[in-house]
Coordinates of C-alpha atoms in Angstrom, one line a residue:
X1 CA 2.8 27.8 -11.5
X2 CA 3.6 26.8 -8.2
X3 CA 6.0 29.6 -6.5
X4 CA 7.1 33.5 -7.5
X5 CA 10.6 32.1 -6.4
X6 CA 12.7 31.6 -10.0
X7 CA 14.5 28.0 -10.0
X8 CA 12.1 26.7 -6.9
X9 CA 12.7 23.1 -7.2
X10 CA 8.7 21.6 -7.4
X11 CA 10.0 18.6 -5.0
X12 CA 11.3 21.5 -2.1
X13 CA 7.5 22.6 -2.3
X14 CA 5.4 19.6 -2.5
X15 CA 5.5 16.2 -1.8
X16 CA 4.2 13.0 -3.9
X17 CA 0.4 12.2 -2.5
X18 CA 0.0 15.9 -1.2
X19 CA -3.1 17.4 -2.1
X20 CA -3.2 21.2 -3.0
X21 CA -5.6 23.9 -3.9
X22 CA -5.2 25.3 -7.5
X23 CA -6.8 27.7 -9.8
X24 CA -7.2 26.9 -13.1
X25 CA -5.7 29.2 -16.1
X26 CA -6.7 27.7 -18.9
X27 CA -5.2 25.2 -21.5
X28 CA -2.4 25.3 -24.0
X29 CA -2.2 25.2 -27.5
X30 CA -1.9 21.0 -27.4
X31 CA -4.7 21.0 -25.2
X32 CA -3.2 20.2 -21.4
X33 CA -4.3 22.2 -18.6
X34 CA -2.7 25.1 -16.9
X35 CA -2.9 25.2 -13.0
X36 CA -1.4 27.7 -10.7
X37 CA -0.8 27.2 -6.8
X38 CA 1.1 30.4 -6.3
X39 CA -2.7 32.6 -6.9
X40 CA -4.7 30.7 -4.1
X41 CA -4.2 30.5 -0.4
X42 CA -3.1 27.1 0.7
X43 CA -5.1 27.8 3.5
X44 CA -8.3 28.5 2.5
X45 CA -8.6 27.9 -0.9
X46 CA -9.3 31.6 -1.5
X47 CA -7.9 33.4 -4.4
X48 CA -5.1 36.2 -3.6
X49 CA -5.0 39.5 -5.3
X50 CA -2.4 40.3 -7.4
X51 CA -0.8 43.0 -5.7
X52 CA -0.2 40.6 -2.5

């Protein structure tokens, strides 16, 4: 999860090498991990409420 936006292309947000600050979700049924950008702050690392 990287952006509320629908259709947000990943390469308009990021660039190659950039490092970012996730929050882990979990993992899916084959075992690969979930990551979200769009629940922490960039900025600080800290993790936004939902109704933000």
């Amino acid at each position: 999860q990287m952006t509320f936006e629908r259709g947000a292309n990943p390469k308009d947000l990021v660039k190659e090498g950039q490092e970012v600050k996730v929050k882990l979700m979990g993992f899916d049924d084959r075992g690969k991990v979930r990551l979200s950008m769009k629940v922490v702050d960039q900025a600080t690392g800290a993790e936004l409420k939902e109704d933000a």
